[in-house]
PDB file of C-alpha atoms in Angstrom:
ATOM      1  CA  MET A   1    -144.392 115.265 120.713  1.00  0.00           C
ATOM      2  CA  ILE A   2    -143.930 118.079 122.353  1.00  0.00           C
ATOM      3  CA  ALA A   3    -145.020 119.951 120.078  1.00  0.00           C
ATOM      4  CA  LEU A   4    -147.970 118.210 119.593  1.00  0.00           C
ATOM      5  CA  THR A   5    -148.701 118.289 124.071  1.00  0.00           C
ATOM      6  CA  GLY A   6    -147.510 122.028 123.321  1.00  0.00           C
ATOM      7  CA  LEU A   7    -150.213 122.434 120.055  1.00  0.00           C
ATOM      8  CA  TYR A   8    -152.947 120.736 122.425  1.00  0.00           C
ATOM      9  CA  LEU A   9    -152.718 122.459 125.922  1.00  0.00           C
ATOM     10  CA  LEU A  10    -152.272 126.225 123.370  1.00  0.00           C
ATOM     11  CA  VAL A  11    -156.234 125.171 121.878  1.00  0.00           C
ATOM     12  CA  VAL A  12    -157.193 124.605 125.273  1.00  0.00           C
ATOM     13  CA  SER A  13    -155.992 127.141 127.573  1.00  0.00           C
ATOM     14  CA  SER A  14    -154.295 125.649 129.992  1.00  0.00           C
ATOM     15  CA  VAL A  15    -151.425 123.984 131.750  1.00  0.00           C
ATOM     16  CA  LYS A  16    -153.497 121.957 134.488  1.00  0.00           C
ATOM     17  CA  VAL A  17    -152.122 118.405 134.885  1.00  0.00           C
ATOM     18  CA  GLY A  18    -154.968 116.615 133.352  1.00  0.00           C
ATOM     19  CA  ASP A  19    -154.940 118.418 130.511  1.00  0.00           C
ATOM     20  CA  VAL A  20    -150.820 117.918 129.880  1.00  0.00           C
ATOM     21  CA  ALA A  21    -151.910 114.223 130.937  1.00  0.00           C
ATOM     22  CA  ILE A  22    -154.645 114.449 127.981  1.00  0.00           C
ATOM     23  CA  GLY A  23    -151.660 116.095 125.618  1.00  0.00           C
ATOM     24  CA  LEU A  24    -149.217 113.993 126.079  1.00  0.00           C
ATOM     25  CA  VAL A  25    -151.095 111.145 125.634  1.00  0.00           C
ATOM     26  CA  LEU A  26    -152.818 112.181 122.744  1.00  0.00           C
ATOM     27  CA  ALA A  27    -149.160 113.378 120.883  1.00  0.00           C
ATOM     28  CA  ALA A  28    -148.621 109.593 121.455  1.00  0.00           C
ATOM     29  CA  LEU A  29    -151.848 108.020 120.004  1.00  0.00           C
ATOM     30  CA  VAL A  30    -151.150 110.813 116.763  1.00  0.00           C
ATOM     31  CA  VAL A  31    -147.703 110.167 116.643  1.00  0.00           C
ATOM     32  CA  ALA A  32    -148.112 105.458 116.659  1.00  0.00           C
ATOM     33  CA  ALA A  33    -150.923 106.166 114.449  1.00  0.00           C
ATOM     34  CA  GLY A  34    -148.824 108.165 111.996  1.00  0.00           C
ATOM     35  CA  ARG A  35    -145.755 105.902 111.873  1.00  0.00           C
ATOM     36  CA  ARG A  36    -147.506 102.914 111.235  1.00  0.00           C
ATOM     37  CA  HIS A  37    -149.319 104.953 108.031  1.00  0.00           C
ATOM     38  CA  ARG A  38    -146.332 105.959 107.197  1.00  0.00           C
ATOM     39  CA  ALA A  39    -145.734 103.770 103.541  1.00  0.00           C
ATOM     40  CA  ALA A  40    -142.593 101.557 103.530  1.00  0.00           C
ATOM     41  CA  SER A  41    -141.209 102.776 100.495  1.00  0.00           C
ATOM     42  CA  SER A  42    -140.702 106.265 102.471  1.00  0.00           C
ATOM     43  CA  SER A  43    -137.871 107.833 101.742  1.00  0.00           C
ATOM     44  CA  ALA A  44    -135.682 108.856 104.412  1.00  0.00           C
ATOM     45  CA  GLY A  45    -135.000 112.242 102.859  1.00  0.00           C
ATOM     46  CA  SER A  46    -139.032 112.935 102.091  1.00  0.00           C
ATOM     47  CA  THR A  47    -138.885 112.139 105.571  1.00  0.00           C
ATOM     48  CA  LEU A  48    -136.211 114.928 106.930  1.00  0.00           C
ATOM     49  CA  ARG A  49    -137.835 117.359 104.401  1.00  0.00           C
ATOM     50  CA  ARG A  50    -141.046 117.397 106.435  1.00  0.00           C
ATOM     51  CA  LEU A  51    -139.760 117.343 109.399  1.00  0.00           C
ATOM     52  CA  ALA A  52    -137.888 120.240 108.707  1.00  0.00           C
ATOM     53  CA  GLY A  53    -140.964 122.400 107.029  1.00  0.00           C
ATOM     54  CA  VAL A  54    -142.795 121.851 110.736  1.00  0.00           C
ATOM     55  CA  PRO A  55    -141.629 124.553 112.115  1.00  0.00           C
ATOM     56  CA  ALA A  56    -142.939 126.761 109.409  1.00  0.00           C
ATOM     57  CA  LEU A  57    -146.098 124.724 109.848  1.00  0.00           C
ATOM     58  CA  ILE A  58    -145.794 126.014 113.676  1.00  0.00           C
ATOM     59  CA  GLY A  59    -144.909 128.839 113.796  1.00  0.00           C
ATOM     60  CA  GLY A  60    -146.855 130.680 110.524  1.00  0.00           C
ATOM     61  CA  THR A  61    -150.082 128.774 113.017  1.00  0.00           C
ATOM     62  CA  LEU A  62    -148.860 130.318 115.522  1.00  0.00           C
ATOM     63  CA  VAL A  63    -148.832 133.502 113.389  1.00  0.00           C
ATOM     64  CA  ASP A  64    -152.827 132.890 112.219  1.00  0.00           C
ATOM     65  CA  VAL A  65    -153.781 132.981 115.533  1.00  0.00           C
ATOM     66  CA  VAL A  66    -151.926 136.229 116.917  1.00  0.00           C
ATOM     67  CA  THR A  67    -153.238 137.495 113.333  1.00  0.00           C
ATOM     68  CA  GLY A  68    -156.786 136.777 113.509  1.00  0.00           C
ATOM     69  CA  SER A  69    -157.642 137.971 117.767  1.00  0.00           C
ATOM     70  CA  ALA A  70    -155.956 141.361 116.185  1.00  0.00           C
ATOM     71  CA  GLU A  71    -158.644 141.049 113.252  1.00  0.00           C
ATOM     72  CA  VAL A  72    -161.646 140.316 116.226  1.00  0.00           C
ATOM     73  CA  ILE A  73    -160.710 143.061 118.139  1.00  0.00           C
ATOM     74  CA  ARG A  74    -160.713 144.902 115.025  1.00  0.00           C
ATOM     75  CA  CYS A  75    -164.249 143.912 114.443  1.00  0.00           C
ATOM     76  CA  CYS A  76    -165.378 144.570 117.502  1.00  0.00           C
ATOM     77  CA  LEU A  77    -164.025 147.844 118.794  1.00  0.00           C
ATOM     78  CA  ARG A  78    -164.233 150.023 115.151  1.00  0.00           C
ATOM     79  CA  ARG A  79    -166.338 148.348 112.601  1.00  0.00           C
ATOM     80  CA  PRO A  80    -169.444 145.664 112.950  1.00  0.00           C
ATOM     81  CA  PRO A  81    -167.839 142.796 111.412  1.00  0.00           C
ATOM     82  CA  ASP A  82    -168.912 141.727 107.532  1.00  0.00           C
ATOM     83  CA  PRO A  83    -168.843 137.398 108.418  1.00  0.00           C
ATOM     84  CA  GLY A  84    -169.827 134.718 105.787  1.00  0.00           C
ATOM     85  CA  LEU A  85    -168.592 132.005 104.258  1.00  0.00           C
ATOM     86  CA  VAL A  86    -166.693 131.166 102.151  1.00  0.00           C
ATOM     87  CA  ARG A  87    -165.884 128.203 100.132  1.00  0.00           C
ATOM     88  CA  LEU A  88    -161.867 126.979  99.432  1.00  0.00           C
ATOM     89  CA  PRO A  89    -161.007 124.358  97.308  1.00  0.00           C
ATOM     90  CA  THR A  90    -158.309 122.788  98.262  1.00  0.00           C
ATOM     91  CA  GLY A  91    -157.312 121.366  95.545  1.00  0.00           C
ATOM     92  CA  PRO A  92    -155.936 117.852  95.053  1.00  0.00           C
ATOM     93  CA  THR A  93    -154.541 116.724  98.929  1.00  0.00           C
ATOM     94  CA  SER A  94    -154.368 114.223 100.672  1.00  0.00           C
ATOM     95  CA  PRO A  95    -156.569 113.177 103.672  1.00  0.00           C
ATOM     96  CA  SER A  96    -154.112 113.543 106.366  1.00  0.00           C
ATOM     97  CA  SER A  97    -153.433 117.919 104.278  1.00  0.00           C
ATOM     98  CA  PHE A  98    -156.864 117.885 104.310  1.00  0.00           C
ATOM     99  CA  ALA A  99    -157.143 117.653 108.321  1.00  0.00           C
ATOM    100  CA  THR A 100    -154.270 119.771 109.204  1.00  0.00           C
ATOM    101  CA  TRP A 101    -155.925 122.163 106.896  1.00  0.00           C
ATOM    102  CA  GLY A 102    -159.002 122.412 108.331  1.00  0.00           C
ATOM    103  CA  ILE A 103    -157.667 121.615 112.260  1.00  0.00           C
ATOM    104  CA  ARG A 104    -155.529 125.070 111.291  1.00  0.00           C
ATOM    105  CA  LEU A 105    -158.351 127.006 110.118  1.00  0.00           C
ATOM    106  CA  GLY A 106    -159.992 125.875 113.152  1.00  0.00           C
ATOM    107  CA  ILE A 107    -157.509 127.417 115.882  1.00  0.00           C
ATOM    108  CA  THR A 108    -157.955 130.876 114.459  1.00  0.00           C
ATOM    109  CA  PRO A 109    -160.450 133.042 116.036  1.00  0.00           C
ATOM    110  CA  ASN A 110    -161.616 134.196 113.333  1.00  0.00           C
ATOM    111  CA  THR A 111    -162.110 130.921 110.498  1.00  0.00           C
ATOM    112  CA  VAL A 112    -164.426 128.099 111.488  1.00  0.00           C
ATOM    113  CA  VAL A 113    -164.783 125.153 109.541  1.00  0.00           C
ATOM    114  CA  VAL A 114    -169.156 125.192 108.724  1.00  0.00           C
ATOM    115  CA  ASP A 115    -168.122 121.694 106.304  1.00  0.00           C
ATOM    116  CA  VAL A 116    -165.380 119.557 105.098  1.00  0.00           C
ATOM    117  CA  ASP A 117    -166.392 118.026 101.580  1.00  0.00           C
ATOM    118  CA  GLU A 118    -163.674 115.862 100.608  1.00  0.00           C
ATOM    119  CA  GLU A 119    -165.052 114.403  97.529  1.00  0.00           C
ATOM    120  CA  HIS A 120    -165.015 117.969  96.206  1.00  0.00           C
ATOM    121  CA  GLY A 121    -161.382 118.944  97.507  1.00  0.00           C
ATOM    122  CA  GLU A 122    -163.128 122.038  99.096  1.00  0.00           C
ATOM    123  CA  LEU A 123    -163.481 123.810 102.621  1.00  0.00           C
ATOM    124  CA  LEU A 124    -166.724 125.839 103.650  1.00  0.00           C
ATOM    125  CA  VAL A 125    -165.383 128.031 106.342  1.00  0.00           C
ATOM    126  CA  HIS A 126    -166.601 130.708 107.995  1.00  0.00           C
ATOM    127  CA  VAL A 127    -164.753 134.418 107.953  1.00  0.00           C
ATOM    128  CA  LEU A 128    -165.388 137.371 109.981  1.00  0.00           C
ATOM    129  CA  ASP A 129    -165.047 139.709 106.864  1.00  0.00           C
ATOM    130  CA  ALA A 130    -166.325 138.147 103.223  1.00  0.00           C
ATOM    131  CA  ARG A 131    -166.659 141.258 101.515  1.00  0.00           C
ATOM    132  CA  ASP A 132    -164.225 139.963  99.585  1.00  0.00           C
ATOM    133  CA  PRO A 133    -163.947 136.068  99.410  1.00  0.00           C
ATOM    134  CA  ASP A 134    -161.934 135.991  96.167  1.00  0.00           C
ATOM    135  CA  GLY A 135    -158.865 137.488  98.887  1.00  0.00           C
ATOM    136  CA  VAL A 136    -160.195 134.911 101.736  1.00  0.00           C
ATOM    137  CA  ARG A 137    -159.148 131.921  98.893  1.00  0.00           C
ATOM    138  CA  ALA A 138    -156.069 134.120  97.851  1.00  0.00           C
ATOM    139  CA  GLU A 139    -154.863 134.515 101.684  1.00  0.00           C
ATOM    140  CA  GLN A 140    -155.137 130.529 102.516  1.00  0.00           C
ATOM    141  CA  ALA A 141    -154.339 128.888  99.404  1.00  0.00           C
ATOM    142  CA  ALA A 142    -151.025 131.574 100.304  1.00  0.00           C
ATOM    143  CA  ALA A 143    -151.057 129.885 103.365  1.00  0.00           C
ATOM    144  CA  TYR A 144    -151.743 126.773 102.538  1.00  0.00           C
ATOM    145  CA  ARG A 145    -148.178 126.562  99.962  1.00  0.00           C
ATOM    146  CA  SER A 146    -145.604 128.343 102.838  1.00  0.00           C
ATOM    147  CA  ARG A 147    -147.150 126.768 106.129  1.00  0.00           C
ATOM    148  CA  GLN A 148    -148.360 123.762 105.520  1.00  0.00           C
ATOM    149  CA  ARG A 149    -147.562 121.866 101.875  1.00  0.00           C
ATOM    150  CA  ARG A 150    -144.481 121.630 102.878  1.00  0.00           C
ATOM    151  CA  THR A 151    -145.069 119.238 105.773  1.00  0.00           C
ATOM    152  CA  PHE A 152    -147.990 117.475 104.282  1.00  0.00           C
ATOM    153  CA  PRO A 153    -148.465 117.597 101.090  1.00  0.00           C
TER     154      PRO A 153
END
């Protein structure tokens, strides 16, 4: 719950008492919903494996925020960006994985999720540098595999 509250405070860029309270309430709701949603057939081993992936998910997302911020700074100081839209295929994923991927992309300053197509398993994302759409897709697929797949398959 603390990690979720911390992530919320990072997103709103505030540590005011009211924001901390809202973060705690939202985190409690997410945890309660997750417990209720978890299938009864879920084994303790798979839960522990998923929990073990949380540090990589949070740490990787923070790395994405820092590198995305650096890209925005570089674009502002050196070269004009070549923005554009890129379709990211997500493949067969669970709704929670799909939502987590969209949130991770939305947190980073160099990407904006424009559309979510669950039926076709795609995210339409606006990126600062769209000169190499295949490179963007490969980078995002690698980030999914290394940061998110273990926790939200």
